[in-house]
């Protein structure tokens, strides 16, 4: 069942090249336009959105509602959705959405993300939004689940069963599904065409890039050994990678909580994402907020992972690194493969974790 892996979480992390491909299968057309043949333009077609797409495009705002890792996927994909649709996108943790009795209007679109399709707070948020007349979409990995059935329409992730308690492959498929939804909603926009085409091009390369990043497994095992005795661990990111910082911190802390609970999921240090460092208190921090509190915590004893990939936030993350180094922080920098700009920090004691591929700007 676990096909040579020690536990399902590890297996499912390694399934990502395939699960991402499955999320796109039959839905993404990658071809570049051939001269005189308009049918060959790159495009996305999610069957579940065809009927209600026009309503979504006209809505007052899009609200993404979820719990846990699914919420982090909303955070990661929000920028692309806003950019493509030019509609305000609000993010809601399902429990807080319900606690506040958040005002909902008939011209809102509410999107409920859930791997299982059964999470209680997300389901109750759906009932609430539906009762208030919003258009309700589901993005779930489970056909026939309560959220899939109760939403007006939606998208199945098709990522395959996720057995590990901590969500992994569903997370990347959720980000992908929201991105695909954004591309489809913007398909009539001429001004977005170049950007849309280039994102679709990148999607075609995604499974391969994930596959090469997963080859860092061995190096990550060493790193995890090094970090496993830390009392606390911080993850800094901004832009798209704020979500990465939160998700990495959640997994590091989560494992302390759930690792001992059995179910074949034992703490172990062998993952490509520093995810199984047992019993470590960890926080994901929006690097833009660094000066407003977190910097005071920093000293030479606190290991910090800084995500500084080549995207629109690169320069700002470089300044974050410099400020952290001024406080003698122990830094682990996640950057693009062979990033010349980041190499200089190795001589200042930083460790580089080099991920494969180009970043979305
Ligand atoms: C569908 C079929 C797929 C088939 C394809 C061929 C299903 C489950 N999917 O995939 O087997 O190969 O057509 O064209 O039979 N939905 C919700 N809420 C959700 C998720 C989905 O209401 O949370 C609805 C959608 O709006 C849609 C239906 O469920 O009406 C199926 O969704 P999805 O599987 O994503 O659609 P296709 O990819 O078109
Ligand atoms: C639980 C899981 O807390 O529920 C998490 O352990 C998951 O991994 C969260 O992110 C939400 O679950 P779902 O199924 O709604 O995505
Ligand atoms: Na439905």
Coordinates of N, CA and C in Angstrom, one line a residue, residues 14-236:
X14 N 5.6 12.4 -2.5 CA 6.3 12.0 -3.7 C 5.4 11.7 -4.9
X15 N 4.1 11.7 -4.6 CA 3.1 11.5 -5.7 C 2.8 12.8 -6.4
X16 N 3.3 13.9 -5.9 CA 2.9 15.2 -6.5 C 3.1 15.4 -8.0
X17 N 4.2 15.0 -8.6 CA 4.3 15.2 -10.0 C 3.1 14.5 -10.7
X18 N 2.6 13.4 -10.3 CA 1.5 12.7 -10.9 C 0.2 13.3 -10.5
X19 N 0.0 13.7 -9.2 CA -1.3 14.3 -8.8 C -1.5 15.6 -9.5
X20 N -0.5 16.4 -9.7 CA -0.6 17.7 -10.4 C -1.0 17.5 -11.8
X21 N -0.4 16.4 -12.4 CA -0.8 16.1 -13.8 C -2.2 15.7 -13.9
X22 N -2.7 14.9 -12.9 CA -4.1 14.5 -12.9 C -5.1 15.6 -12.7
X23 N -4.7 16.6 -11.9 CA -5.5 17.8 -11.8 C -5.7 18.5 -13.1
X24 N -4.7 18.5 -13.9 CA -4.7 19.2 -15.2 C -5.3 18.3 -16.4
X25 N -5.3 17.0 -16.2 CA -5.6 16.1 -17.3 C -7.0 16.4 -17.9
X26 N -6.9 16.5 -19.2 CA -8.2 16.8 -20.0 C -8.7 18.2 -19.8
X27 N -8.0 19.0 -19.0 CA -8.6 20.3 -18.7 C -7.7 21.5 -19.3
X28 N -6.4 21.2 -19.5 CA -5.5 22.2 -19.9 C -5.0 21.9 -21.3
X29 N -5.2 22.9 -22.2 CA -4.6 22.7 -23.6 C -3.4 23.6 -23.6
X30 N -2.3 23.0 -23.9 CA -1.0 23.7 -23.8 C -0.5 24.3 -25.1
X31 N -1.1 24.0 -26.2 CA -0.5 24.4 -27.5 C -0.4 25.9 -27.6
X32 N 0.6 26.4 -28.3 CA 0.7 27.8 -28.7 C -0.1 28.0 -29.9
X33 N -0.7 29.2 -30.1 CA -1.5 29.4 -31.3 C -0.8 29.2 -32.6
X34 N -1.4 28.4 -33.5 CA -0.8 28.3 -34.8 C -1.4 29.4 -35.7
X35 N -0.6 29.9 -36.6 CA -1.1 31.0 -37.4 C -2.4 30.6 -38.1
X36 N -3.4 31.4 -37.9 CA -4.7 31.2 -38.6 C -5.5 30.1 -37.9
X37 N -5.1 29.6 -36.8 CA -5.9 28.5 -36.2 C -6.2 28.9 -34.7
X38 N -7.3 29.6 -34.5 CA -7.6 30.1 -33.2 C -8.0 29.0 -32.2
X39 N -8.2 27.8 -32.7 CA -8.6 26.8 -31.8 C -7.4 26.2 -31.0
X40 N -6.2 26.6 -31.5 CA -5.1 26.0 -30.8 C -4.5 26.9 -29.7
X41 N -5.2 27.9 -29.3 CA -4.7 28.8 -28.2 C -4.6 28.0 -26.9
X42 N -3.6 28.3 -26.1 CA -3.6 27.6 -24.8 C -4.8 28.0 -24.0
X43 N -5.4 27.1 -23.4 CA -6.6 27.4 -22.6 C -6.9 26.3 -21.5
X44 N -7.8 26.7 -20.6 CA -8.2 25.8 -19.5 C -9.7 25.7 -19.6
X45 N -10.1 24.4 -19.5 CA -11.6 24.2 -19.4 C -11.9 23.3 -18.3
X46 N -12.5 23.9 -17.3 CA -13.0 23.1 -16.1 C -14.5 22.9 -16.3
X47 N -14.9 21.7 -16.6 CA -16.3 21.4 -16.9 C -17.3 22.0 -15.9
X48 N -16.9 22.0 -14.6 CA -17.8 22.4 -13.6 C -18.0 23.9 -13.6
X49 N -17.2 24.7 -14.3 CA -17.3 26.1 -14.3 C -18.0 26.7 -15.5
X50 N -18.2 25.9 -16.5 CA -18.7 26.4 -17.7 C -20.1 27.1 -17.5
X51 N -21.0 26.5 -16.8 CA -22.3 27.0 -16.7 C -22.4 28.3 -15.9
X52 N -21.6 28.4 -14.8 CA -21.7 29.5 -13.9 C -20.5 30.5 -14.0
X53 N -19.6 30.3 -15.0 CA -18.5 31.2 -15.2 C -18.9 32.7 -15.3
X54 N -19.9 32.9 -16.1 CA -20.3 34.3 -16.4 C -20.8 35.0 -15.1
X55 N -21.5 34.2 -14.3 CA -22.0 34.8 -13.0 C -20.8 35.1 -12.1
X56 N -19.8 34.3 -12.1 CA -18.6 34.5 -11.2 C -17.9 35.8 -11.7
X57 N -17.8 36.0 -13.0 CA -17.1 37.1 -13.6 C -17.8 38.4 -13.2
X58 N -19.1 38.4 -13.0 CA -19.9 39.6 -12.7 C -20.0 39.8 -11.2
X59 N -19.5 38.9 -10.4 CA -19.8 39.0 -8.9 C -19.1 40.2 -8.3
X60 N -19.6 40.6 -7.1 CA -19.1 41.7 -6.3 C -17.7 41.4 -5.7
X61 N -17.6 40.2 -5.2 CA -16.3 39.8 -4.7 C -16.3 38.2 -4.6
X62 N -15.1 37.7 -4.6 CA -15.0 36.2 -4.5 C -14.4 36.0 -3.0
X63 N -15.1 35.1 -2.3 CA -14.6 34.7 -1.0 C -14.1 33.3 -1.0
X64 N -12.9 33.1 -0.5 CA -12.4 31.8 -0.5 C -12.4 31.3 1.0
X65 N -13.1 30.2 1.3 CA -13.4 29.8 2.6 C -12.8 28.4 2.9
X66 N -12.0 28.2 3.9 CA -11.4 26.9 4.2 C -10.8 26.8 5.6
X67 N -10.3 25.6 5.9 CA -9.6 25.4 7.2 C -8.2 24.9 6.9
X68 N -7.3 25.1 7.8 CA -6.0 24.4 7.8 C -5.2 24.6 6.5
X69 N -4.6 23.6 6.0 CA -3.8 23.6 4.8 C -4.6 24.1 3.6
X70 N -5.9 23.8 3.6 CA -6.7 24.3 2.5 C -6.8 25.8 2.5
X71 N -6.8 26.4 3.7 CA -6.8 27.8 3.8 C -5.5 28.4 3.2
X72 N -4.4 27.7 3.5 CA -3.1 28.2 3.0 C -3.1 28.1 1.5
X73 N -3.8 27.2 0.9 CA -3.8 27.1 -0.6 C -4.6 28.3 -1.1
X74 N -5.6 28.7 -0.4 CA -6.4 29.9 -0.8 C -5.4 31.2 -0.8
X75 N -4.6 31.2 0.3 CA -3.7 32.4 0.4 C -2.7 32.4 -0.7
X76 N -2.2 31.2 -1.1 CA -1.2 31.0 -2.1 C -1.7 31.4 -3.5
X77 N -3.0 31.1 -3.8 CA -3.5 31.3 -5.1 C -4.3 32.6 -5.3
X78 N -4.5 33.4 -4.2 CA -5.3 34.6 -4.2 C -4.8 35.6 -5.2
X79 N -3.5 35.8 -5.2 CA -2.9 36.9 -6.1 C -3.3 36.6 -7.6
X80 N -3.1 35.4 -8.0 CA -3.4 35.1 -9.4 C -4.9 35.3 -9.7
X81 N -5.7 34.9 -8.8 CA -7.2 35.0 -9.0 C -7.5 36.5 -9.1
X82 N -7.0 37.3 -8.2 CA -7.2 38.8 -8.3 C -6.7 39.4 -9.6
X83 N -5.5 39.0 -9.9 CA -4.9 39.5 -11.1 C -5.7 39.2 -12.4
X84 N -6.1 37.9 -12.5 CA -6.8 37.5 -13.7 C -8.3 38.0 -13.7
X85 N -8.9 38.0 -12.6 CA -10.4 38.4 -12.6 C -10.6 39.9 -12.3
X86 N -9.7 40.5 -11.7 CA -9.9 41.9 -11.3 C -11.1 42.1 -10.4
X87 N -11.3 41.2 -9.5 CA -12.4 41.2 -8.6 C -11.7 41.1 -7.2
X88 N -12.2 41.8 -6.2 CA -11.6 41.6 -4.9 C -11.8 40.2 -4.4
X89 N -10.7 39.6 -3.9 CA -10.8 38.2 -3.3 C -10.5 38.3 -1.8
X90 N -11.5 37.8 -1.1 CA -11.3 37.8 0.4 C -11.0 36.4 0.8
X91 N -10.3 36.3 1.9 CA -10.0 34.9 2.4 C -10.6 34.8 3.8
X92 N -11.2 33.6 4.0 CA -11.9 33.4 5.3 C -11.5 32.0 5.9
X93 N -11.1 32.0 7.1 CA -11.0 30.8 7.9 C -12.4 30.4 8.2
X94 N -12.9 29.2 7.9 CA -14.3 28.9 8.1 C -14.8 29.1 9.5
X95 N -14.0 28.8 10.5 CA -14.5 29.0 11.9 C -14.8 30.5 12.2
X96 N -13.9 31.3 11.7 CA -14.0 32.7 12.0 C -15.2 33.4 11.2
X97 N -15.3 32.9 10.0 CA -16.4 33.3 9.1 C -17.7 33.1 9.8
X98 N -17.8 31.9 10.4 CA -19.1 31.6 11.1 C -19.2 32.4 12.4
X99 N -18.1 32.5 13.2 CA -18.1 33.2 14.4 C -18.6 34.6 14.2
X100 N -18.2 35.2 13.2 CA -18.5 36.6 12.9 C -19.9 36.8 12.2
X101 N -20.4 35.7 11.8 CA -21.6 35.8 10.9 C -21.3 36.8 9.8
X102 N -20.3 36.5 9.1 CA -19.8 37.5 8.0 C -20.9 37.9 7.1
X103 N -21.1 39.1 6.8 CA -22.2 39.6 5.9 C -21.9 39.0 4.5
X104 N -23.0 38.4 3.9 CA -22.9 37.8 2.6 C -24.0 38.3 1.7
X105 N -23.7 38.6 0.4 CA -24.7 39.2 -0.5 C -25.0 38.3 -1.6
X106 N -26.1 38.5 -2.2 CA -26.5 37.6 -3.3 C -25.6 37.6 -4.5
X107 N -24.9 38.8 -4.6 CA -23.9 38.8 -5.8 C -22.5 38.5 -5.4
X108 N -22.3 37.8 -4.2 CA -21.0 37.2 -3.9 C -20.8 35.8 -4.5
X109 N -19.6 35.5 -4.7 CA -19.2 34.1 -5.1 C -18.4 33.6 -3.9
X110 N -18.9 32.5 -3.3 CA -18.1 31.9 -2.2 C -17.5 30.5 -2.7
X111 N -16.3 30.4 -2.5 CA -15.6 29.1 -2.9 C -15.1 28.4 -1.7
X112 N -15.5 27.1 -1.6 CA -15.2 26.3 -0.4 C -14.1 25.3 -0.8
X113 N -12.9 25.4 -0.2 CA -11.9 24.4 -0.5 C -11.7 23.4 0.6
X114 N -11.8 22.2 0.2 CA -11.6 21.1 1.2 C -11.2 19.8 0.6
X115 N -10.1 19.3 1.0 CA -9.6 18.0 0.5 C -10.7 17.0 0.7
X116 N -11.1 16.8 1.9 CA -12.1 15.7 2.2 C -13.5 16.0 1.7
X117 N -13.8 17.3 1.7 CA -15.2 17.7 1.3 C -16.1 17.5 2.5
X118 N -15.6 17.3 3.7 CA -16.5 17.0 4.8 C -16.1 17.8 6.1
X119 N -15.2 18.7 6.0 CA -14.7 19.4 7.3 C -15.9 20.2 7.8
X120 N -16.2 20.0 9.1 CA -17.4 20.6 9.7 C -17.6 22.1 9.5
X121 N -16.6 22.9 9.9 CA -16.7 24.3 9.8 C -16.9 24.8 8.3
X122 N -16.2 24.1 7.4 CA -16.3 24.5 6.0 C -17.7 24.2 5.5
X123 N -18.2 23.1 5.9 CA -19.5 22.7 5.5 C -20.6 23.6 6.0
X124 N -20.4 24.0 7.3 CA -21.4 24.9 7.9 C -21.3 26.3 7.3
X125 N -20.1 26.7 6.9 CA -20.0 28.0 6.2 C -20.7 27.9 4.9
X126 N -20.6 26.8 4.2 CA -21.3 26.6 2.9 C -22.8 26.7 3.1
X127 N -23.3 26.1 4.1 CA -24.8 26.2 4.4 C -25.2 27.6 4.6
X128 N -24.4 28.3 5.4 CA -24.6 29.7 5.8 C -24.6 30.6 4.5
X129 N -23.6 30.5 3.7 CA -23.5 31.3 2.5 C -24.6 31.0 1.5
X130 N -25.0 29.7 1.4 CA -26.0 29.3 0.5 C -27.4 29.9 0.9
X131 N -27.6 29.9 2.3 CA -28.8 30.4 2.8 C -28.9 31.9 2.6
X132 N -27.8 32.6 2.4 CA -27.8 34.0 2.2 C -27.8 34.3 0.7
X133 N -27.9 33.3 -0.1 CA -28.1 33.6 -1.6 C -26.9 33.7 -2.4
X134 N -25.7 33.4 -1.9 CA -24.4 33.5 -2.7 C -24.3 32.3 -3.7
X135 N -23.6 32.6 -4.8 CA -23.2 31.4 -5.6 C -22.1 30.7 -4.9
X136 N -22.3 29.4 -4.7 CA -21.3 28.6 -3.9 C -20.6 27.5 -4.8
X137 N -19.3 27.7 -4.8 CA -18.5 26.7 -5.6 C -17.7 25.8 -4.6
X138 N -17.4 24.6 -5.0 CA -16.6 23.7 -4.2 C -15.3 23.4 -5.0
X139 N -14.2 23.3 -4.2 CA -13.0 22.7 -4.8 C -12.6 21.6 -3.9
X140 N -12.9 20.4 -4.2 CA -12.7 19.3 -3.3 C -12.0 18.1 -4.0
X141 N -11.4 17.3 -3.2 CA -10.7 16.1 -3.8 C -11.6 14.9 -3.7
X142 N -12.8 15.0 -3.2 CA -13.6 13.8 -2.9 C -15.0 13.9 -3.6
X143 N -15.1 13.1 -4.7 CA -16.3 13.1 -5.5 C -17.4 12.5 -4.6
X144 N -18.6 13.1 -4.5 CA -19.6 12.6 -3.7 C -19.6 13.1 -2.3
X145 N -18.6 13.9 -1.9 CA -18.5 14.4 -0.5 C -19.6 15.4 -0.3
X146 N -19.9 15.8 0.9 CA -20.9 16.7 1.3 C -20.7 18.1 0.6
X147 N -19.5 18.6 0.6 CA -19.3 19.9 0.0 C -19.4 19.8 -1.6
X148 N -19.0 18.7 -2.2 CA -19.2 18.5 -3.6 C -20.6 18.5 -4.0
X149 N -21.4 17.8 -3.2 CA -22.9 17.7 -3.5 C -23.6 19.0 -3.2
X150 N -23.3 19.7 -2.1 CA -24.1 20.8 -1.7 C -23.7 22.1 -2.5
X151 N -22.6 22.2 -3.1 CA -22.2 23.4 -3.8 C -23.0 23.4 -5.2
X152 N -23.2 24.7 -5.7 CA -23.9 24.8 -7.0 C -23.0 24.2 -8.1
X153 N -21.7 24.4 -8.0 CA -20.9 23.8 -9.0 C -19.5 23.8 -8.4
X154 N -18.5 23.3 -9.2 CA -17.1 23.3 -8.7 C -16.1 22.5 -9.5
X155 N -15.1 22.2 -8.8 CA -14.0 21.5 -9.5 C -13.5 20.3 -8.6
X156 N -13.4 19.2 -9.1 CA -12.7 18.1 -8.4 C -11.3 18.1 -8.6
X157 N -10.5 17.9 -7.6 CA -9.0 18.0 -7.8 C -8.4 16.8 -8.6
X158 N -9.1 15.6 -8.4 CA -8.6 14.4 -9.0 C -7.1 14.1 -8.6
X159 N -6.7 14.5 -7.4 CA -5.3 14.2 -7.0 C -5.1 12.8 -6.5
X160 N -6.2 12.0 -6.4 CA -6.1 10.7 -5.8 C -6.3 10.7 -4.3
X161 N -6.6 9.6 -3.8 CA -6.9 9.5 -2.3 C -5.7 10.1 -1.5
X162 N -6.1 10.9 -0.5 CA -5.1 11.3 0.4 C -5.3 10.6 1.7
X163 N -4.4 9.8 2.1 CA -4.6 9.0 3.3 C -4.0 9.6 4.6
X164 N -2.8 10.2 4.4 CA -2.0 10.8 5.5 C -2.9 11.9 6.1
X165 N -2.9 12.0 7.4 CA -3.7 13.0 8.1 C -3.4 14.4 7.7
X166 N -2.1 14.7 7.6 CA -1.6 16.0 7.2 C -1.7 16.1 5.7
X167 N -2.4 17.1 5.2 CA -2.6 17.3 3.8 C -1.3 17.7 3.1
X168 N -1.0 17.0 2.0 CA 0.2 17.4 1.2 C -0.1 17.6 -0.3
X169 N -0.3 16.5 -1.0 CA -0.5 16.6 -2.4 C -1.8 17.4 -2.7
X170 N -2.8 17.3 -1.8 CA -4.0 18.1 -2.1 C -3.7 19.6 -2.1
X171 N -2.8 20.0 -1.2 CA -2.4 21.4 -1.1 C -1.9 21.9 -2.5
X172 N -1.0 21.2 -3.1 CA -0.5 21.7 -4.4 C -1.6 21.7 -5.5
X173 N -2.4 20.6 -5.4 CA -3.5 20.6 -6.4 C -4.5 21.6 -6.2
X174 N -4.7 22.0 -5.0 CA -5.7 23.1 -4.7 C -5.2 24.4 -5.3
X175 N -3.9 24.7 -5.0 CA -3.3 26.0 -5.6 C -3.5 25.9 -7.1
X176 N -3.2 24.8 -7.7 CA -3.3 24.6 -9.1 C -4.7 24.8 -9.6
X177 N -5.7 24.2 -8.9 CA -7.1 24.3 -9.3 C -7.6 25.8 -9.3
X178 N -7.2 26.5 -8.2 CA -7.6 27.9 -8.2 C -7.0 28.7 -9.3
X179 N -5.7 28.4 -9.6 CA -5.0 29.1 -10.7 C -5.7 28.8 -12.0
X180 N -6.1 27.5 -12.2 CA -6.8 27.1 -13.5 C -8.1 27.8 -13.5
X181 N -8.8 27.9 -12.4 CA -10.1 28.6 -12.4 C -9.9 30.1 -12.8
X182 N -8.8 30.7 -12.3 CA -8.5 32.1 -12.6 C -8.3 32.3 -14.1
X183 N -7.5 31.3 -14.7 CA -7.2 31.4 -16.1 C -8.4 31.2 -17.0
X184 N -9.3 30.3 -16.6 CA -10.6 30.1 -17.3 C -11.5 31.4 -17.2
X185 N -11.5 32.0 -16.0 CA -12.4 33.1 -15.9 C -11.9 34.3 -16.7
X186 N -10.6 34.3 -17.0 CA -10.0 35.5 -17.7 C -9.9 35.2 -19.2
X187 N -10.5 34.1 -19.7 CA -10.2 33.6 -21.0 C -10.6 34.6 -22.1
X188 N -11.6 35.5 -21.8 CA -12.0 36.4 -22.8 C -11.3 37.7 -22.8
X189 N -10.4 37.9 -21.8 CA -9.7 39.2 -21.6 C -8.5 39.2 -22.6
X190 N -8.5 40.1 -23.5 CA -7.4 40.3 -24.5 C -6.2 40.8 -23.7
X191 N -6.4 41.8 -22.8 CA -5.2 42.4 -22.1 C -4.5 41.3 -21.2
X192 N -5.1 40.3 -20.9 CA -4.5 39.3 -20.0 C -3.9 38.1 -20.8
X193 N -4.0 38.2 -22.1 CA -3.7 37.0 -22.9 C -2.2 36.6 -22.8
X194 N -1.3 37.5 -22.9 CA 0.2 37.1 -22.8 C 0.5 36.5 -21.4
X195 N 0.0 37.1 -20.4 CA 0.2 36.6 -19.1 C -0.4 35.2 -18.9
X196 N -1.6 35.1 -19.4 CA -2.3 33.8 -19.3 C -1.6 32.7 -20.0
X197 N -1.1 33.0 -21.2 CA -0.4 32.0 -22.0 C 0.9 31.6 -21.3
X198 N 1.6 32.6 -20.7 CA 2.8 32.2 -20.1 C 2.6 31.4 -18.8
X199 N 1.5 31.7 -18.1 CA 1.2 30.8 -16.9 C 0.9 29.4 -17.4
X200 N 0.1 29.3 -18.5 CA -0.2 27.9 -19.0 C 1.0 27.2 -19.4
X201 N 1.9 27.9 -20.0 CA 3.2 27.3 -20.4 C 3.9 26.7 -19.2
X202 N 4.0 27.6 -18.1 CA 4.6 27.1 -16.9 C 3.9 25.9 -16.3
X203 N 2.6 25.9 -16.4 CA 1.9 24.8 -15.8 C 2.3 23.5 -16.4
X204 N 2.6 23.5 -17.7 CA 3.1 22.3 -18.4 C 4.4 21.8 -17.9
X205 N 5.2 22.7 -17.3 CA 6.5 22.3 -16.8 C 6.4 22.0 -15.3
X206 N 5.3 22.2 -14.7 CA 5.2 22.1 -13.3 C 5.5 20.7 -12.7
X207 N 4.9 19.6 -13.3 CA 5.2 18.3 -12.7 C 6.7 17.9 -12.8
X208 N 7.4 18.3 -13.9 CA 8.8 18.0 -14.0 C 9.6 18.8 -13.0
X209 N 9.2 20.0 -12.7 CA 10.0 20.8 -11.7 C 9.8 20.3 -10.3
X210 N 8.5 19.9 -10.1 CA 8.3 19.3 -8.7 C 9.1 18.0 -8.6
X211 N 9.2 17.2 -9.7 CA 9.9 16.0 -9.6 C 11.4 16.3 -9.3
X212 N 12.0 17.3 -9.9 CA 13.4 17.6 -9.6 C 13.6 18.1 -8.2
X213 N 12.6 18.9 -7.8 CA 12.7 19.4 -6.4 C 12.7 18.3 -5.4
X214 N 11.9 17.3 -5.7 CA 11.7 16.1 -4.8 C 13.1 15.4 -4.6
X215 N 13.9 15.6 -5.6 CA 15.2 14.9 -5.5 C 16.1 15.5 -4.4
X216 N 15.7 16.6 -3.8 CA 16.4 17.2 -2.7 C 16.2 16.4 -1.4
X217 N 15.4 15.3 -1.5 CA 15.1 14.5 -0.4 C 16.2 14.2 0.6
X218 N 17.3 13.7 0.0 CA 18.5 13.3 0.8 C 19.1 14.5 1.6
X219 N 19.3 15.6 0.8 CA 19.8 16.8 1.4 C 18.9 17.3 2.6
X220 N 17.6 17.2 2.4 CA 16.7 17.6 3.4 C 16.7 16.8 4.6
X221 N 17.0 15.5 4.4 CA 17.1 14.6 5.6 C 18.2 15.1 6.5
X222 N 19.4 15.5 5.9 CA 20.5 16.0 6.7 C 20.1 17.2 7.4
X223 N 19.4 18.1 6.7 CA 19.0 19.4 7.3 C 18.1 19.2 8.4
X224 N 17.1 18.2 8.2 CA 16.2 17.9 9.3 C 16.8 17.4 10.6
X225 N 17.9 16.6 10.4 CA 18.6 16.1 11.5 C 19.2 17.3 12.3
X226 N 19.7 18.2 11.5 CA 20.4 19.4 12.1 C 19.4 20.2 12.9
X227 N 18.2 20.3 12.4 CA 17.2 21.2 13.0 C 16.3 20.5 14.1
X228 N 16.4 19.2 14.2 CA 15.4 18.5 15.0 C 15.5 18.9 16.5
X229 N 16.6 19.4 17.0 CA 16.7 19.8 18.4 C 16.5 21.2 18.7
X230 N 16.1 22.0 17.6 CA 15.8 23.4 17.8 C 14.6 23.5 18.7
X231 N 14.5 24.6 19.5 CA 13.3 24.8 20.3 C 12.2 25.5 19.5
X232 N 12.7 26.2 18.6 CA 11.7 27.0 17.8 C 12.3 27.2 16.4
X233 N 11.4 27.4 15.5 CA 11.8 27.6 14.1 C 10.9 28.6 13.4
X234 N 11.5 29.6 12.7 CA 10.7 30.6 12.1 C 10.8 30.4 10.5
X235 N 9.7 30.7 9.8 CA 9.7 30.7 8.4 C 9.3 32.1 7.9
X236 N 10.1 32.7 7.1 CA 9.8 34.0 6.6 C 9.5 34.0 5.1

